Amino acid sequence: MYEMCHVSVTGVPLALIVAPLSRMLSRDIHACGLKIMLHRTVCLFASLALLVSFADAADKMHELGQVCNRDILGKTEKERNECKALNIEFASLDGSEIEKIHKMLRNPKLKFLRLRDVGLTAKQSATMISAVAKDSSVEEFVFRENPVDEKALVAFASIFESGRIVLLDLRGTELGDTGAEQLALGLQSGTPGILNLNIDGTGIGDKGM
């Protein structure tokens, strides 16, 4: 079983096809005029696709310029609004810090958000995912090793609606088969601009394929 593909293709609206979603998307898809068929056991790519390493996207953060970490949450709102990328990992965020992140999401300058194992509850995860999808200008969202519940899984589907998110990294987040279906539904019903999707280690089994 293949759970992960890494693809970056300039100008292709649906550049990444992941095998666990194939059951939900068992139809022809046209990308750049090229017809591709999804299969159960392999990841298929549009012709001329460029296979790249997903890694941690650290280079992208530095390209953005103003990269902030957890310390910024203790500073003024004016300082927080200068952030173009927010990177927090292996932390236990308290309620006030989470609220400040929500406020930061409303800032159109913030394009990159990385929250890895930050002590959220499943309910807080659902609220954060919804905020990224609906209330932010974030284009690259790393949400690794955080708990999710049914509401969070449904919220993931809304990530694709605007076509704004181009990178979504969910490694280590327990999506399971239900999560795979929600992602697939989002890809079908939205206007996906996703170029990089990583769902390695998300507990997707045969049923979700």
Short mmCIF file of C-alpha atoms in Angstrom, two decimals:
data_model
loop_
_atom_site.label_atom_id
_atom_site.label_comp_id
_atom_site.label_asym_id
_atom_site.label_seq_id
_atom_site.Cartn_x
_atom_site.Cartn_y
_atom_site.Cartn_z
CA MET A 1 0.00 0.00 0.00
CA TYR A 2 1.24 3.47 -0.89
CA GLU A 3 0.28 6.20 1.54
CA MET A 4 2.35 9.10 0.29
CA CYS A 5 3.39 10.83 -2.91
CA HIS A 6 5.42 14.00 -3.25
CA VAL A 7 4.78 16.06 -6.36
CA SER A 8 5.34 19.64 -7.41
CA VAL A 9 4.05 20.70 -10.78
CA THR A 10 3.82 24.32 -11.82
CA GLY A 11 0.46 25.30 -13.25
CA VAL A 12 -1.27 21.96 -12.76
CA PRO A 13 -4.38 22.36 -10.55
CA LEU A 14 -4.44 18.73 -9.50
CA ALA A 15 -0.83 17.65 -9.47
CA LEU A 16 -0.93 15.02 -6.76
CA ILE A 17 -2.94 11.83 -6.67
CA VAL A 18 -2.69 9.66 -3.59
CA ALA A 19 -3.57 5.99 -3.66
CA PRO A 20 -5.70 5.97 -0.47
CA LEU A 21 -8.10 8.37 -2.18
CA SER A 22 -8.49 6.25 -5.29
CA ARG A 23 -11.65 4.50 -4.16
CA MET A 24 -13.44 7.81 -3.86
CA LEU A 25 -11.95 9.20 -7.04
CA SER A 26 -12.18 6.15 -9.30
CA ARG A 27 -12.76 8.16 -12.43
CA ASP A 28 -10.73 9.84 -15.14
CA ILE A 29 -9.14 13.12 -14.21
CA HIS A 30 -7.81 15.63 -16.73
CA ALA A 31 -4.72 17.61 -15.76
CA CYS A 32 -2.95 19.77 -18.35
CA GLY A 33 -4.94 18.02 -21.04
CA LEU A 34 -3.58 14.65 -20.02
CA LYS A 35 -6.00 11.94 -18.94
CA ILE A 36 -4.90 9.81 -16.02
CA MET A 37 -6.66 6.95 -14.30
CA LEU A 38 -6.41 6.38 -10.58
CA HIS A 39 -5.40 2.92 -9.38
CA ARG A 40 -5.52 1.19 -6.02
CA THR A 41 -1.89 0.48 -5.42
CA VAL A 42 0.14 3.20 -7.11
CA CYS A 43 0.38 6.96 -7.20
CA LEU A 44 -0.09 8.32 -10.69
CA PHE A 45 1.24 11.63 -11.90
CA ALA A 46 0.41 13.92 -14.81
CA SER A 47 2.90 13.69 -17.65
CA LEU A 48 5.98 15.86 -17.15
CA ALA A 49 5.34 15.97 -13.39
CA LEU A 50 8.37 16.80 -11.30
CA LEU A 51 9.03 14.41 -8.42
CA VAL A 52 10.49 16.29 -5.46
CA SER A 53 11.21 15.72 -1.80
CA PHE A 54 8.54 17.07 0.53
CA ALA A 55 10.91 17.44 3.54
CA ASP A 56 9.94 20.03 6.17
CA ALA A 57 9.36 23.04 3.90
CA ALA A 58 11.89 25.03 5.91
CA ASP A 59 13.38 26.59 2.79
CA LYS A 60 9.99 27.92 1.82
CA MET A 61 9.55 29.57 5.20
CA HIS A 62 12.83 31.41 4.86
CA GLU A 63 11.93 32.54 1.38
CA LEU A 64 8.89 34.24 2.85
CA GLY A 65 11.06 36.47 5.00
CA GLN A 66 9.53 37.14 8.42
CA VAL A 67 9.47 33.69 10.07
CA CYS A 68 8.04 33.65 13.59
CA ASN A 69 8.00 31.00 16.30
CA ARG A 70 6.17 30.56 19.57
CA ASP A 71 7.95 33.55 21.11
CA ILE A 72 5.95 35.90 18.91
CA LEU A 73 2.80 34.99 20.83
CA GLY A 74 4.21 36.88 23.81
CA LYS A 75 4.80 40.05 21.80
CA THR A 76 2.49 42.85 20.67
CA GLU A 77 -0.25 42.43 18.11
CA LYS A 78 1.61 44.83 15.82
CA GLU A 79 4.68 42.59 15.92
CA ARG A 80 2.60 39.46 15.34
CA ASN A 81 1.02 41.06 12.28
CA GLU A 82 4.44 41.27 10.64
CA CYS A 83 4.75 37.50 10.48
CA LYS A 84 4.60 35.88 7.07
CA ALA A 85 5.24 32.38 8.42
CA LEU A 86 4.51 30.86 11.82
CA ASN A 87 6.36 27.74 12.90
CA ILE A 88 5.54 26.06 16.23
CA GLU A 89 6.38 22.47 17.08
CA PHE A 90 6.59 20.18 20.11
CA ALA A 91 4.79 22.62 22.38
CA SER A 92 1.79 22.67 24.67
CA LEU A 93 -0.12 25.78 23.67
CA ASP A 94 -2.46 27.33 26.21
CA GLY A 95 -5.84 28.88 25.46
CA SER A 96 -4.56 32.43 25.14
CA GLU A 97 -1.82 31.37 22.72
CA ILE A 98 -4.32 29.49 20.56
CA GLU A 99 -6.55 32.56 20.47
CA LYS A 100 -3.62 34.70 19.35
CA ILE A 101 -2.91 32.27 16.52
CA HIS A 102 -6.54 32.56 15.42
CA LYS A 103 -6.16 36.34 15.32
CA MET A 104 -2.92 36.01 13.36
CA LEU A 105 -4.74 33.90 10.78
CA ARG A 106 -6.84 36.94 9.85
CA ASN A 107 -3.69 38.76 8.79
CA PRO A 108 -3.32 38.49 4.99
CA LYS A 109 0.48 38.56 5.32
CA LEU A 110 0.53 35.12 6.97
CA LYS A 111 1.02 32.58 4.18
CA PHE A 112 2.70 29.64 5.93
CA LEU A 113 1.49 27.91 9.11
CA ARG A 114 3.24 24.97 10.72
CA LEU A 115 1.76 23.44 13.87
CA ARG A 116 3.39 20.16 14.81
CA ASP A 117 2.39 18.34 17.99
CA VAL A 118 1.32 21.51 19.80
CA GLY A 119 -0.95 20.04 22.48
CA LEU A 120 -4.31 20.74 20.85
CA THR A 121 -7.43 18.82 21.73
CA ALA A 122 -9.43 17.26 18.91
CA LYS A 123 -11.99 20.06 19.25
CA GLN A 124 -9.27 22.71 19.05
CA SER A 125 -7.85 20.97 15.99
CA ALA A 126 -11.22 21.17 14.24
CA THR A 127 -11.53 24.87 15.04
CA MET A 128 -8.00 25.57 13.83
CA ILE A 129 -8.49 23.68 10.55
CA SER A 130 -11.75 25.54 9.90
CA ALA A 131 -10.07 28.87 10.61
CA VAL A 132 -7.25 28.10 8.18
CA ALA A 133 -9.77 27.08 5.53
CA LYS A 134 -12.20 29.97 5.92
CA ASP A 135 -10.61 32.89 7.76
CA SER A 136 -7.03 33.05 6.55
CA SER A 137 -4.74 33.70 3.59
CA VAL A 138 -2.56 30.69 4.45
CA GLU A 139 -1.35 28.86 1.37
CA GLU A 140 0.88 26.25 3.00
CA PHE A 141 -0.41 24.37 6.03
CA VAL A 142 1.64 21.84 8.01
CA PHE A 143 -0.53 20.16 10.65
CA ARG A 144 1.44 17.20 11.89
CA GLU A 145 0.83 14.84 14.80
CA ASN A 146 -2.23 16.59 16.20
CA PRO A 147 -5.43 14.84 17.35
CA VAL A 148 -8.51 14.93 15.16
CA ASP A 149 -12.15 13.95 15.59
CA GLU A 150 -15.05 13.67 13.15
CA LYS A 151 -15.55 17.45 13.02
CA ALA A 152 -11.87 17.94 12.25
CA LEU A 153 -12.06 15.40 9.45
CA VAL A 154 -15.02 17.21 7.92
CA ALA A 155 -13.12 20.50 8.28
CA PHE A 156 -10.27 19.08 6.21
CA ALA A 157 -12.63 18.80 3.25
CA SER A 158 -13.22 22.57 3.38
CA ILE A 159 -9.49 23.15 2.96
CA PHE A 160 -9.92 22.52 -0.77
CA GLU A 161 -12.96 24.72 -1.37
CA SER A 162 -11.15 27.97 -2.08
CA GLY A 163 -8.32 26.40 -4.07
CA ARG A 164 -5.94 28.57 -2.01
CA ILE A 165 -4.03 25.82 -0.17
CA VAL A 166 -1.15 24.52 -2.29
CA LEU A 167 0.65 22.51 0.41
CA LEU A 168 -0.98 20.31 3.04
CA ASP A 169 1.18 18.16 5.32
CA LEU A 170 -0.77 15.86 7.64
CA ARG A 171 1.93 13.37 8.57
CA GLY A 172 1.28 11.54 11.81
CA THR A 173 -2.27 12.87 12.11
CA GLU A 174 -4.66 9.96 12.61
CA LEU A 175 -6.96 10.42 9.64
CA GLY A 176 -7.91 6.79 9.17
CA ASP A 177 -10.25 5.62 6.44
CA THR A 178 -12.88 8.25 7.31
CA GLY A 179 -10.32 11.00 6.90
CA ALA A 180 -9.27 9.61 3.52
CA GLU A 181 -12.88 9.77 2.37
CA GLN A 182 -13.27 13.36 3.58
CA LEU A 183 -10.12 14.43 1.75
CA ALA A 184 -11.37 12.72 -1.38
CA LEU A 185 -14.73 14.45 -1.11
CA GLY A 186 -12.96 17.76 -0.73
CA LEU A 187 -10.89 17.13 -3.82
CA GLN A 188 -14.00 16.28 -5.80
CA SER A 189 -16.27 19.10 -4.64
CA GLY A 190 -13.75 21.92 -4.28
CA THR A 191 -11.45 23.71 -6.67
CA PRO A 192 -8.19 22.09 -5.63
CA GLY A 193 -5.00 23.99 -6.23
CA ILE A 194 -3.11 21.49 -4.10
CA LEU A 195 0.37 20.75 -5.39
CA ASN A 196 1.84 19.00 -2.36
CA LEU A 197 -0.05 16.60 -0.12
CA ASN A 198 1.58 14.38 2.48
CA ILE A 199 -0.52 11.82 4.36
CA ASP A 200 2.22 9.44 5.45
CA GLY A 201 1.59 7.64 8.73
CA THR A 202 -2.05 8.68 8.98
CA GLY A 203 -3.57 5.25 9.65
CA ILE A 204 -5.31 4.85 6.30
CA GLY A 205 -6.10 1.20 5.69
CA ASP A 206 -7.47 -0.91 2.86
CA LYS A 207 -10.98 0.42 3.38
CA GLY A 208 -9.81 3.97 2.72
CA MET A 209 -8.07 3.03 -0.51
#
